Amino acid sequence: VSRLAARVERMRPSRLRELVAASTSGPVLSLGGGLPPPEALPTEALAEAADRVLARPDRLALQYPPTEGDPGLIEAIARDLRTRLGLDAPADRLVVTTGSQQAFDLIAKVTLDPGDAVVVECPTYVGALRALAVYQPAFVNVPVDAGGMDTARLEHLLSGGLRPKLCYVVPNFSNPSGATMTAERRRHLADLAMRYGFLVVEDDPYGQLRFAGADIAPVAAHAPEVAYVGSFSKVVAPGLRVGYVLAPDALRRPVVLAKQAADLASSSFNQGLVAELLAREGWLDGHVEGLRRLYCERADALAGAVARRLPGRLWFDPPEGGMFAWGSLGDGVPAADLAVAAAARGVAVVPGEEFVAGGEPVPAVRLSFSMLGPADIDRAVERIALAFEDLNQGPG
Ligand SMILES: Cc1ncc(COP(=O)(O)O)c(C=O)c1O
């Protein structure tokens, strides 16, 4: 008899990741993980913020904060969401979370019963899939193209009787697809959510990292039943674990109660650091501008190297921001085999099936351009070309 709960069955490690890691030999050029490179982390600004936070006589940054979050940080986030995104963002609809990852967990915990239908993009962010899967939903995949989730397909499923509890989307420069959902589809999704009564979880950690094209209003600007989830992981530092959710009224209180049970509150010190940075006039805008330039240069380097070295073998729609490109593969090259062959050549890429609820193979690999400078990106792509040749020469 197992001593473990049935839901543990749904907590699976990624076998593919293990396989890819095992085939890696020597130093790796990583197009694998999507995270800020060390040189993009604002160490000096954080050290100054830490000094100021610790110098406060009330020492509040070392006490338990309210479960909802540090009031100063909440005010600053509410202001940002109003001015930058035009959202109706009263402070009392915000909850600070331990990374956006905790927001996914808490939202799923208070909304999902086993077997509830959850609509996700195919492909979608694997961290959110893991968080949702614990609550044993029935995932429904809706395909993504260059314009984001195919909402016409979703409408077709809904008119055929699908009744999801929630729909999880990453509209800006998605991880892994790099795709940006069009303005029309955002409005359409909001409209479907109102018509069919499901919650949209709009995950937007990359929205500020746009380096091409024009900003598009979030889904949350068009409907009240949207939980808008944000994060400071990609614009300040992932190690702080500071994220937040702007929740519909009916969701906010259960989320706060669930958070109280989970961890009482997120780190007051780290919330204080972020609040300090946001209070510095123009600091975040300047920092984000630097990140945009960095990622734009790297995205261009990747597009150039792929066009030169892998014509007809791998291609992608250029992302307008963020950290990811979705490299489509021609016929007859399984993405998992390519990832293993690339690892043997010292390059990390992630095969597409990692990002599919259900894990079915898809003919694509995720390429992250955040970690390497242009010269290393070119070297990495050169090695991927060798990996393609290794595959063609293999037996059978
Ligand atoms: C789409 C997406 N959402 C959320 C996260 C996680 O963010 P956090 O560090 O705030 O938990 C990531 C991190 O890679 C991501 O790509």
mmCIF file of C-alpha atoms and ligand atoms in Angstrom:
data_model
loop_
_atom_site.group_PDB
_atom_site.id
_atom_site.type_symbol
_atom_site.label_atom_id
_atom_site.label_comp_id
_atom_site.label_asym_id
_atom_site.label_seq_id
_atom_site.Cartn_x
_atom_site.Cartn_y
_atom_site.Cartn_z
ATOM 1 C CA VAL A 1 0.000 0.000 0.000
ATOM 2 C CA SER A 2 1.408 3.368 -0.958
ATOM 3 C CA ARG A 3 1.804 5.858 1.844
ATOM 4 C CA LEU A 4 1.605 8.664 -0.691
ATOM 5 C CA ALA A 5 -1.389 10.623 -1.924
ATOM 6 C CA ALA A 6 -2.774 9.851 -5.368
ATOM 7 C CA ARG A 7 -1.790 13.337 -6.573
ATOM 8 C CA VAL A 8 1.883 12.457 -6.199
ATOM 9 C CA GLU A 9 1.405 10.325 -9.324
ATOM 10 C CA ARG A 10 1.056 13.587 -11.226
ATOM 11 C CA MET A 11 4.388 14.992 -9.986
ATOM 12 C CA ARG A 12 6.732 13.653 -12.617
ATOM 13 C CA PRO A 13 10.364 14.538 -13.183
ATOM 14 C CA SER A 14 11.311 15.190 -16.766
ATOM 15 C CA ARG A 15 12.981 12.023 -18.108
ATOM 16 C CA LEU A 16 14.040 13.886 -21.197
ATOM 17 C CA ARG A 17 15.856 16.519 -19.215
ATOM 18 C CA GLU A 18 17.714 13.766 -17.405
ATOM 19 C CA LEU A 19 18.556 12.059 -20.689
ATOM 20 C CA VAL A 20 19.820 15.293 -22.208
ATOM 21 C CA ALA A 21 21.853 16.116 -19.103
ATOM 22 C CA ALA A 22 23.367 12.623 -19.159
ATOM 23 C CA SER A 23 24.565 12.983 -22.736
ATOM 24 C CA THR A 24 26.322 16.259 -22.050
ATOM 25 C CA SER A 25 30.084 16.119 -22.109
ATOM 26 C CA GLY A 26 32.429 18.994 -21.282
ATOM 27 C CA PRO A 27 31.528 22.666 -21.037
ATOM 28 C CA VAL A 28 28.062 23.520 -22.283
ATOM 29 C CA LEU A 29 26.888 26.484 -24.312
ATOM 30 C CA SER A 30 23.377 26.879 -22.989
ATOM 31 C CA LEU A 31 20.433 27.732 -25.189
ATOM 32 C CA GLY A 32 18.485 25.760 -22.584
ATOM 33 C CA GLY A 33 17.364 27.711 -19.538
ATOM 34 C CA GLY A 34 15.439 30.970 -19.733
ATOM 35 C CA LEU A 35 16.896 33.227 -17.084
ATOM 36 C CA PRO A 36 18.711 36.530 -16.859
ATOM 37 C CA PRO A 37 22.476 36.196 -17.403
ATOM 38 C CA PRO A 38 24.628 37.074 -14.365
ATOM 39 C CA GLU A 39 25.699 40.394 -15.907
ATOM 40 C CA ALA A 40 22.048 41.486 -16.089
ATOM 41 C CA LEU A 41 21.396 41.090 -12.361
ATOM 42 C CA PRO A 42 21.379 44.478 -10.582
ATOM 43 C CA THR A 43 23.747 43.703 -7.722
ATOM 44 C CA GLU A 44 24.700 47.294 -6.864
ATOM 45 C CA ALA A 45 21.152 48.597 -6.836
ATOM 46 C CA LEU A 46 20.107 45.655 -4.649
ATOM 47 C CA ALA A 47 22.974 46.228 -2.215
ATOM 48 C CA GLU A 48 21.946 49.885 -1.828
ATOM 49 C CA ALA A 49 18.322 48.880 -1.420
ATOM 50 C CA ALA A 50 19.321 46.358 1.258
ATOM 51 C CA ASP A 51 21.190 49.064 3.182
ATOM 52 C CA ARG A 52 18.178 51.330 3.110
ATOM 53 C CA VAL A 53 15.732 48.561 4.036
ATOM 54 C CA LEU A 54 17.840 47.475 7.021
ATOM 55 C CA ALA A 55 18.425 51.051 8.217
ATOM 56 C CA ARG A 56 14.723 51.613 8.907
ATOM 57 C CA PRO A 57 14.140 51.950 12.653
ATOM 58 C CA ASP A 58 10.973 49.800 12.607
ATOM 59 C CA ARG A 59 12.928 46.778 11.257
ATOM 60 C CA LEU A 60 9.744 45.791 9.431
ATOM 61 C CA ALA A 61 11.733 44.096 6.693
ATOM 62 C CA LEU A 62 12.742 41.468 9.235
ATOM 63 C CA GLN A 63 9.272 40.901 10.684
ATOM 64 C CA TYR A 64 6.332 38.880 9.398
ATOM 65 C CA PRO A 65 4.604 40.911 6.706
ATOM 66 C CA PRO A 66 0.861 40.745 6.030
ATOM 67 C CA THR A 67 -0.089 37.621 4.051
ATOM 68 C CA GLU A 68 -1.305 39.851 1.193
ATOM 69 C CA GLY A 69 2.138 41.424 0.930
ATOM 70 C CA ASP A 70 4.140 44.505 1.940
ATOM 71 C CA PRO A 71 1.697 47.453 1.705
ATOM 72 C CA GLY A 72 4.312 49.712 0.086
ATOM 73 C CA LEU A 73 5.100 47.126 -2.565
ATOM 74 C CA ILE A 74 1.412 46.504 -3.241
ATOM 75 C CA GLU A 75 0.820 50.239 -3.764
ATOM 76 C CA ALA A 76 3.778 50.426 -6.142
ATOM 77 C CA ILE A 77 2.585 47.394 -8.162
ATOM 78 C CA ALA A 78 -0.970 48.792 -8.334
ATOM 79 C CA ARG A 79 0.373 52.121 -9.644
ATOM 80 C CA ASP A 80 2.520 50.343 -12.229
ATOM 81 C CA LEU A 81 -0.376 48.194 -13.495
ATOM 82 C CA ARG A 82 -2.585 51.278 -13.819
ATOM 83 C CA THR A 83 -0.079 53.498 -15.599
ATOM 84 C CA ARG A 84 1.752 50.938 -17.726
ATOM 85 C CA LEU A 85 -1.115 48.597 -18.642
ATOM 86 C CA GLY A 86 -4.226 50.686 -17.999
ATOM 87 C CA LEU A 87 -5.609 48.007 -15.680
ATOM 88 C CA ASP A 88 -8.199 48.671 -13.037
ATOM 89 C CA ALA A 89 -5.852 47.627 -10.226
ATOM 90 C CA PRO A 90 -7.041 48.561 -6.742
ATOM 91 C CA ALA A 91 -4.507 47.581 -4.082
ATOM 92 C CA ASP A 92 -7.067 45.353 -2.389
ATOM 93 C CA ARG A 93 -7.174 42.995 -5.395
ATOM 94 C CA LEU A 94 -3.440 42.309 -5.285
ATOM 95 C CA VAL A 95 -1.622 39.494 -3.501
ATOM 96 C CA VAL A 96 2.174 39.249 -3.476
ATOM 97 C CA THR A 97 3.331 35.671 -4.025
ATOM 98 C CA THR A 98 6.572 33.730 -3.745
ATOM 99 C CA GLY A 99 7.324 34.018 -7.448
ATOM 100 C CA SER A 100 4.516 33.733 -9.949
ATOM 101 C CA GLN A 101 4.941 29.990 -9.506
ATOM 102 C CA GLN A 102 3.161 30.239 -6.150
ATOM 103 C CA ALA A 103 0.325 32.175 -7.765
ATOM 104 C CA PHE A 104 -0.303 29.247 -10.157
ATOM 105 C CA ASP A 105 -0.307 26.810 -7.252
ATOM 106 C CA LEU A 106 -2.653 28.879 -5.086
ATOM 107 C CA ILE A 107 -5.072 29.652 -7.928
ATOM 108 C CA ALA A 108 -5.220 25.966 -8.856
ATOM 109 C CA LYS A 109 -5.634 24.963 -5.212
ATOM 110 C CA VAL A 110 -8.702 27.171 -4.721
ATOM 111 C CA THR A 111 -10.350 26.597 -8.121
ATOM 112 C CA LEU A 112 -9.723 23.023 -9.309
ATOM 113 C CA ASP A 113 -11.320 19.756 -8.328
ATOM 114 C CA PRO A 114 -9.917 16.546 -9.820
ATOM 115 C CA GLY A 115 -11.102 16.068 -13.385
ATOM 116 C CA ASP A 116 -11.920 19.751 -14.027
ATOM 117 C CA ALA A 117 -11.050 20.841 -17.540
ATOM 118 C CA VAL A 118 -8.147 23.285 -17.836
ATOM 119 C CA VAL A 119 -7.352 24.863 -21.198
ATOM 120 C CA VAL A 120 -3.671 25.404 -21.943
ATOM 121 C CA GLU A 121 -1.707 26.490 -24.970
ATOM 122 C CA CYS A 122 0.205 23.846 -26.892
ATOM 123 C CA PRO A 123 3.082 24.396 -26.257
ATOM 124 C CA THR A 124 3.019 26.139 -22.871
ATOM 125 C CA TYR A 125 5.149 26.930 -19.829
ATOM 126 C CA VAL A 126 6.196 23.718 -18.118
ATOM 127 C CA GLY A 127 6.346 25.247 -14.611
ATOM 128 C CA ALA A 128 2.679 26.192 -14.768
ATOM 129 C CA LEU A 129 1.793 22.735 -16.123
ATOM 130 C CA ARG A 130 3.558 21.178 -13.134
ATOM 131 C CA ALA A 131 1.772 23.452 -10.649
ATOM 132 C CA LEU A 132 -1.655 22.794 -12.164
ATOM 133 C CA ALA A 133 -1.116 19.044 -12.628
ATOM 134 C CA VAL A 134 -0.901 18.500 -8.860
ATOM 135 C CA TYR A 135 -4.632 19.278 -8.644
ATOM 136 C CA GLN A 136 -5.431 16.518 -11.160
ATOM 137 C CA PRO A 137 -7.229 18.482 -13.894
ATOM 138 C CA ALA A 138 -8.002 17.237 -17.393
ATOM 139 C CA PHE A 139 -5.788 19.375 -19.632
ATOM 140 C CA VAL A 140 -7.187 20.484 -22.977
ATOM 141 C CA ASN A 141 -4.562 21.590 -25.492
ATOM 142 C CA VAL A 142 -5.279 24.477 -27.850
ATOM 143 C CA PRO A 143 -2.666 25.095 -30.548
ATOM 144 C CA VAL A 144 -0.478 28.197 -30.697
ATOM 145 C CA ASP A 145 0.703 29.875 -33.908
ATOM 146 C CA ALA A 146 2.626 33.103 -34.512
ATOM 147 C CA GLY A 147 -0.401 35.040 -33.176
ATOM 148 C CA GLY A 148 -0.621 33.112 -29.897
ATOM 149 C CA MET A 149 -3.410 30.777 -28.795
ATOM 150 C CA ASP A 150 -5.848 29.907 -31.592
ATOM 151 C CA THR A 151 -8.977 31.270 -29.936
ATOM 152 C CA ALA A 152 -11.174 30.226 -32.889
ATOM 153 C CA ARG A 153 -10.212 26.647 -32.068
ATOM 154 C CA LEU A 154 -11.065 27.292 -28.395
ATOM 155 C CA GLU A 155 -14.453 28.702 -29.377
ATOM 156 C CA HIS A 156 -15.078 25.603 -31.473
ATOM 157 C CA LEU A 157 -14.356 23.377 -28.449
ATOM 158 C CA LEU A 158 -16.568 25.516 -26.209
ATOM 159 C CA SER A 159 -19.485 25.419 -28.625
ATOM 160 C CA GLY A 160 -19.002 21.642 -28.739
ATOM 161 C CA GLY A 161 -19.643 21.457 -24.998
ATOM 162 C CA LEU A 162 -16.250 21.993 -23.331
ATOM 163 C CA ARG A 163 -16.723 23.731 -19.965
ATOM 164 C CA PRO A 164 -13.306 24.557 -18.511
ATOM 165 C CA LYS A 165 -12.728 25.922 -15.024
ATOM 166 C CA LEU A 166 -9.782 27.947 -16.196
ATOM 167 C CA CYS A 167 -7.616 28.803 -19.152
ATOM 168 C CA TYR A 168 -3.883 29.497 -18.673
ATOM 169 C CA VAL A 169 -2.165 31.733 -21.251
ATOM 170 C CA VAL A 170 1.162 33.542 -21.691
ATOM 171 C CA PRO A 171 0.224 36.283 -24.197
ATOM 172 C CA ASN A 172 3.576 38.113 -24.433
ATOM 173 C CA PHE A 173 6.657 36.402 -25.965
ATOM 174 C CA SER A 174 5.597 33.105 -24.525
ATOM 175 C CA ASN A 175 7.830 30.533 -22.964
ATOM 176 C CA PRO A 176 8.468 28.380 -24.958
ATOM 177 C CA SER A 177 6.938 29.553 -28.266
ATOM 178 C CA GLY A 178 8.158 33.169 -28.298
ATOM 179 C CA ALA A 179 4.721 33.970 -29.782
ATOM 180 C CA THR A 180 2.702 37.071 -28.936
ATOM 181 C CA MET A 181 -1.073 36.840 -28.840
ATOM 182 C CA THR A 182 -2.722 39.345 -31.174
ATOM 183 C CA ALA A 183 -4.977 42.124 -29.852
ATOM 184 C CA GLU A 184 -7.983 40.521 -31.589
ATOM 185 C CA ARG A 185 -7.398 37.164 -29.931
ATOM 186 C CA ARG A 186 -6.964 38.775 -26.505
ATOM 187 C CA ARG A 187 -10.360 40.439 -26.890
ATOM 188 C CA HIS A 188 -11.816 37.196 -28.218
ATOM 189 C CA LEU A 189 -10.484 35.194 -25.262
ATOM 190 C CA ALA A 190 -11.878 37.757 -22.800
ATOM 191 C CA ASP A 191 -15.215 37.556 -24.580
ATOM 192 C CA LEU A 192 -15.234 33.729 -24.445
ATOM 193 C CA ALA A 193 -14.353 33.789 -20.739
ATOM 194 C CA MET A 194 -17.351 36.028 -20.017
ATOM 195 C CA ARG A 195 -19.692 34.057 -22.263
ATOM 196 C CA TYR A 196 -18.753 30.606 -20.953
ATOM 197 C CA GLY A 197 -17.865 31.573 -17.381
ATOM 198 C CA PHE A 198 -14.280 30.425 -16.970
ATOM 199 C CA LEU A 199 -11.321 32.109 -15.318
ATOM 200 C CA VAL A 200 -8.402 33.278 -17.459
ATOM 201 C CA VAL A 201 -4.996 33.060 -15.788
ATOM 202 C CA GLU A 202 -2.881 35.566 -17.716
ATOM 203 C CA ASP A 203 0.814 35.012 -17.014
ATOM 204 C CA ASP A 204 2.971 37.984 -18.024
ATOM 205 C CA PRO A 205 6.551 37.774 -16.741
ATOM 206 C CA TYR A 206 8.054 39.012 -20.037
ATOM 207 C CA GLY A 207 5.703 41.850 -21.083
ATOM 208 C CA GLN A 208 8.217 44.590 -20.236
ATOM 209 C CA LEU A 209 10.936 42.889 -22.293
ATOM 210 C CA ARG A 210 9.559 43.963 -25.682
ATOM 211 C CA PHE A 211 12.253 44.870 -28.207
ATOM 212 C CA ALA A 212 10.174 45.001 -31.433
ATOM 213 C CA GLY A 213 6.615 45.994 -32.328
ATOM 214 C CA ALA A 214 4.110 47.852 -30.162
ATOM 215 C CA ASP A 215 2.655 46.975 -26.760
ATOM 216 C CA ILE A 216 -0.721 45.215 -26.775
ATOM 217 C CA ALA A 217 -3.246 45.607 -23.950
ATOM 218 C CA PRO A 218 -3.479 42.523 -21.721
ATOM 219 C CA VAL A 219 -6.466 40.167 -21.689
ATOM 220 C CA ALA A 220 -7.206 41.539 -18.217
ATOM 221 C CA ALA A 221 -7.981 44.936 -19.762
ATOM 222 C CA HIS A 222 -11.010 43.381 -21.496
ATOM 223 C CA ALA A 223 -12.676 41.216 -18.824
ATOM 224 C CA PRO A 224 -13.117 41.119 -15.047
ATOM 225 C CA GLU A 225 -12.700 37.329 -14.742
ATOM 226 C CA VAL A 226 -8.959 37.385 -15.345
ATOM 227 C CA ALA A 227 -6.248 36.656 -12.798
ATOM 228 C CA TYR A 228 -3.299 38.709 -14.063
ATOM 229 C CA VAL A 229 -0.029 37.213 -12.786
ATOM 230 C CA GLY A 230 3.211 39.228 -12.783
ATOM 231 C CA SER A 231 6.759 38.631 -11.624
ATOM 232 C CA PHE A 232 9.968 40.474 -10.831
ATOM 233 C CA SER A 233 12.021 37.400 -11.795
ATOM 234 C CA LYS A 234 12.826 38.537 -15.330
ATOM 235 C CA VAL A 235 13.031 42.298 -14.760
ATOM 236 C CA VAL A 236 14.921 42.280 -11.435
ATOM 237 C CA ALA A 237 16.114 38.838 -10.257
ATOM 238 C CA PRO A 238 14.566 35.360 -10.072
ATOM 239 C CA GLY A 239 16.279 34.577 -6.779
ATOM 240 C CA LEU A 240 14.182 37.157 -4.948
ATOM 241 C CA ARG A 241 11.061 35.049 -5.612
ATOM 242 C CA VAL A 242 8.721 38.033 -5.748
ATOM 243 C CA GLY A 243 5.647 37.766 -7.957
ATOM 244 C CA TYR A 244 2.026 38.804 -7.622
ATOM 245 C CA VAL A 245 -1.522 38.215 -8.763
ATOM 246 C CA LEU A 246 -4.208 40.789 -9.497
ATOM 247 C CA ALA A 247 -7.211 38.618 -8.755
ATOM 248 C CA PRO A 248 -10.945 39.011 -9.361
ATOM 249 C CA ASP A 249 -12.738 39.868 -6.104
ATOM 250 C CA ALA A 250 -14.185 36.390 -5.581
ATOM 251 C CA LEU A 251 -10.787 34.730 -6.036
ATOM 252 C CA ARG A 252 -8.649 37.055 -3.984
ATOM 253 C CA ARG A 253 -9.835 36.054 -0.505
ATOM 254 C CA PRO A 254 -9.511 32.276 -1.056
ATOM 255 C CA VAL A 255 -6.038 32.870 -2.499
ATOM 256 C CA VAL A 256 -5.042 34.837 0.625
ATOM 257 C CA LEU A 257 -6.372 32.081 2.894
ATOM 258 C CA ALA A 258 -4.535 29.417 0.894
ATOM 259 C CA LYS A 259 -1.354 31.463 1.054
ATOM 260 C CA GLN A 260 -1.694 31.849 4.792
ATOM 261 C CA ALA A 261 -1.829 28.064 5.059
ATOM 262 C CA ALA A 262 1.053 27.572 2.612
ATOM 263 C CA ASP A 263 3.707 29.970 3.919
ATOM 264 C CA LEU A 264 2.081 32.734 6.059
ATOM 265 C CA ALA A 265 3.624 35.355 3.763
ATOM 266 C CA SER A 266 6.395 35.886 1.225
ATOM 267 C CA SER A 267 9.774 37.180 2.416
ATOM 268 C CA SER A 268 9.340 40.685 3.807
ATOM 269 C CA PHE A 269 13.011 41.446 3.196
ATOM 270 C CA ASN A 270 12.816 40.597 -0.495
ATOM 271 C CA GLN A 271 9.547 42.486 -0.869
ATOM 272 C CA GLY A 272 11.245 45.451 0.791
ATOM 273 C CA LEU A 273 14.101 45.293 -1.717
ATOM 274 C CA VAL A 274 11.731 45.352 -4.660
ATOM 275 C CA ALA A 275 9.687 48.170 -3.104
ATOM 276 C CA GLU A 276 12.885 50.205 -2.683
ATOM 277 C CA LEU A 277 13.857 49.688 -6.320
ATOM 278 C CA LEU A 278 10.384 50.695 -7.519
ATOM 279 C CA ALA A 279 10.510 53.820 -5.331
ATOM 280 C CA ARG A 280 13.704 55.010 -7.052
ATOM 281 C CA GLU A 281 12.470 57.392 -9.735
ATOM 282 C CA GLY A 282 13.170 55.905 -13.165
ATOM 283 C CA TRP A 283 15.358 53.046 -11.907
ATOM 284 C CA LEU A 284 13.246 50.149 -13.195
ATOM 285 C CA ASP A 285 12.587 51.830 -16.553
ATOM 286 C CA GLY A 286 16.318 52.341 -17.067
ATOM 287 C CA HIS A 287 17.167 48.799 -16.020
ATOM 288 C CA VAL A 288 14.491 47.294 -18.263
ATOM 289 C CA GLU A 289 15.694 49.418 -21.194
ATOM 290 C CA GLY A 290 19.129 47.848 -20.797
ATOM 291 C CA LEU A 291 17.628 44.350 -20.706
ATOM 292 C CA ARG A 292 15.657 45.027 -23.884
ATOM 293 C CA ARG A 293 18.801 46.098 -25.724
ATOM 294 C CA LEU A 294 20.676 43.038 -24.472
ATOM 295 C CA TYR A 295 17.999 40.535 -25.492
ATOM 296 C CA CYS A 296 17.343 42.280 -28.810
ATOM 297 C CA GLU A 297 21.007 41.940 -29.750
ATOM 298 C CA ARG A 298 21.002 38.275 -28.731
ATOM 299 C CA ALA A 299 17.753 37.473 -30.557
ATOM 300 C CA ASP A 300 19.231 39.047 -33.717
ATOM 301 C CA ALA A 301 22.428 37.042 -33.292
ATOM 302 C CA LEU A 302 20.423 33.810 -33.006
ATOM 303 C CA ALA A 303 18.272 34.613 -36.047
ATOM 304 C CA GLY A 304 21.379 35.453 -38.098
ATOM 305 C CA ALA A 305 23.282 32.334 -37.043
ATOM 306 C CA VAL A 306 20.308 30.046 -37.699
ATOM 307 C CA ALA A 307 19.714 31.576 -41.153
ATOM 308 C CA ARG A 308 23.413 31.140 -42.053
ATOM 309 C CA ARG A 309 24.117 27.734 -40.564
ATOM 310 C CA LEU A 310 20.824 25.832 -40.528
ATOM 311 C CA PRO A 311 18.889 26.819 -43.679
ATOM 312 C CA GLY A 312 15.997 24.436 -44.310
ATOM 313 C CA ARG A 313 16.771 22.523 -41.127
ATOM 314 C CA LEU A 314 15.552 24.791 -38.361
ATOM 315 C CA TRP A 315 13.589 28.053 -38.523
ATOM 316 C CA PHE A 316 11.527 30.316 -36.269
ATOM 317 C CA ASP A 317 9.219 33.314 -36.316
ATOM 318 C CA PRO A 318 11.291 36.135 -34.807
ATOM 319 C CA PRO A 319 10.048 36.893 -31.290
ATOM 320 C CA GLU A 320 9.157 40.516 -30.466
ATOM 321 C CA GLY A 321 10.574 40.263 -26.962
ATOM 322 C CA GLY A 322 11.404 37.934 -24.118
ATOM 323 C CA MET A 323 14.028 35.201 -24.146
ATOM 324 C CA PHE A 324 12.785 32.411 -26.428
ATOM 325 C CA ALA A 325 12.591 31.260 -30.018
ATOM 326 C CA TRP A 326 10.664 28.143 -31.062
ATOM 327 C CA GLY A 327 12.856 26.357 -33.565
ATOM 328 C CA SER A 328 10.724 24.314 -35.972
ATOM 329 C CA LEU A 329 12.371 21.196 -37.410
ATOM 330 C CA GLY A 330 11.979 19.622 -40.825
ATOM 331 C CA ASP A 331 10.585 16.136 -41.372
ATOM 332 C CA GLY A 332 12.371 13.174 -39.935
ATOM 333 C CA VAL A 333 14.323 14.867 -37.162
ATOM 334 C CA PRO A 334 12.810 13.997 -33.768
ATOM 335 C CA ALA A 335 13.315 16.940 -31.406
ATOM 336 C CA ALA A 336 14.397 14.673 -28.559
ATOM 337 C CA ASP A 337 17.104 13.078 -30.728
ATOM 338 C CA LEU A 338 18.347 16.499 -31.780
ATOM 339 C CA ALA A 339 18.485 17.660 -28.149
ATOM 340 C CA VAL A 340 20.520 14.601 -27.179
ATOM 341 C CA ALA A 341 22.854 15.001 -30.182
ATOM 342 C CA ALA A 342 23.287 18.713 -29.404
ATOM 343 C CA ALA A 343 24.082 17.907 -25.768
ATOM 344 C CA ALA A 344 26.778 15.485 -26.964
ATOM 345 C CA ARG A 345 28.214 18.424 -28.952
ATOM 346 C CA GLY A 346 28.067 20.631 -25.848
ATOM 347 C CA VAL A 347 24.923 22.682 -26.523
ATOM 348 C CA ALA A 348 21.765 22.632 -24.422
ATOM 349 C CA VAL A 349 18.383 23.022 -26.130
ATOM 350 C CA VAL A 350 15.041 21.774 -24.834
ATOM 351 C CA PRO A 351 12.899 19.436 -26.982
ATOM 352 C CA GLY A 352 9.362 20.639 -27.655
ATOM 353 C CA GLU A 353 7.541 17.793 -25.927
ATOM 354 C CA GLU A 354 8.672 19.171 -22.552
ATOM 355 C CA PHE A 355 6.114 21.919 -23.046
ATOM 356 C CA VAL A 356 3.119 19.832 -24.041
ATOM 357 C CA ALA A 357 0.492 18.740 -21.527
ATOM 358 C CA GLY A 358 0.480 15.007 -22.201
ATOM 359 C CA GLY A 359 4.066 15.036 -23.472
ATOM 360 C CA GLU A 360 3.393 14.164 -27.115
ATOM 361 C CA PRO A 361 6.393 14.822 -29.383
ATOM 362 C CA VAL A 362 6.304 18.037 -31.421
ATOM 363 C CA PRO A 363 8.749 18.858 -34.239
ATOM 364 C CA ALA A 364 10.437 21.799 -32.502
ATOM 365 C CA VAL A 365 13.047 22.732 -29.922
ATOM 366 C CA ARG A 366 13.083 25.738 -27.608
ATOM 367 C CA LEU A 367 16.087 27.994 -28.023
ATOM 368 C CA SER A 368 16.715 30.530 -25.275
ATOM 369 C CA PHE A 369 18.953 33.436 -26.256
ATOM 370 C CA SER A 370 19.179 35.096 -22.830
ATOM 371 C CA MET A 371 22.339 33.517 -21.484
ATOM 372 C CA LEU A 372 24.944 33.804 -24.245
ATOM 373 C CA GLY A 373 26.586 36.744 -26.000
ATOM 374 C CA PRO A 374 26.409 36.954 -29.825
ATOM 375 C CA ALA A 375 29.736 35.157 -30.460
ATOM 376 C CA ASP A 376 28.802 32.225 -28.217
ATOM 377 C CA ILE A 377 25.346 32.057 -29.793
ATOM 378 C CA ASP A 378 27.017 31.669 -33.159
ATOM 379 C CA ARG A 379 29.308 28.936 -31.813
ATOM 380 C CA ALA A 380 26.323 27.146 -30.265
ATOM 381 C CA VAL A 381 24.434 27.186 -33.578
ATOM 382 C CA GLU A 382 27.552 25.919 -35.371
ATOM 383 C CA ARG A 383 27.563 22.961 -32.976
ATOM 384 C CA ILE A 384 23.852 22.337 -33.581
ATOM 385 C CA ALA A 385 24.680 22.074 -37.300
ATOM 386 C CA LEU A 386 27.221 19.367 -36.374
ATOM 387 C CA ALA A 387 24.566 17.624 -34.267
ATOM 388 C CA PHE A 388 22.269 17.515 -37.327
ATOM 389 C CA GLU A 389 25.081 15.859 -39.260
ATOM 390 C CA ASP A 390 25.669 13.356 -36.451
ATOM 391 C CA LEU A 391 21.991 12.376 -36.663
ATOM 392 C CA ASN A 392 22.080 11.886 -40.426
ATOM 393 C CA GLN A 393 25.091 9.646 -40.145
ATOM 394 C CA GLY A 394 23.651 7.521 -37.378
ATOM 395 C CA PRO A 395 22.697 3.895 -38.040
ATOM 396 C CA GLY A 396 19.229 3.412 -39.503
HETATM 397 C C1 LIG B 1 5.960 31.926 -18.630
HETATM 398 C C2 LIG B 1 6.580 31.926 -17.286
HETATM 399 N N1 LIG B 1 5.817 32.156 -16.208
HETATM 400 C C3 LIG B 1 6.331 32.169 -14.964
HETATM 401 C C4 LIG B 1 7.683 31.923 -14.760
HETATM 402 C C5 LIG B 1 8.201 31.788 -13.350
HETATM 403 O O1 LIG B 1 8.323 32.946 -12.737
HETATM 404 P P1 LIG B 1 8.640 33.104 -11.189
HETATM 405 O O2 LIG B 1 10.123 33.118 -11.082
HETATM 406 O O3 LIG B 1 7.997 34.408 -10.903
HETATM 407 O O4 LIG B 1 8.035 31.984 -10.423
HETATM 408 C C6 LIG B 1 8.505 31.700 -15.831
HETATM 409 C C7 LIG B 1 9.925 31.417 -15.606
HETATM 410 O O5 LIG B 1 10.645 30.966 -16.432
HETATM 411 C C8 LIG B 1 7.947 31.704 -17.118
HETATM 412 O O6 LIG B 1 8.688 31.471 -18.197
#
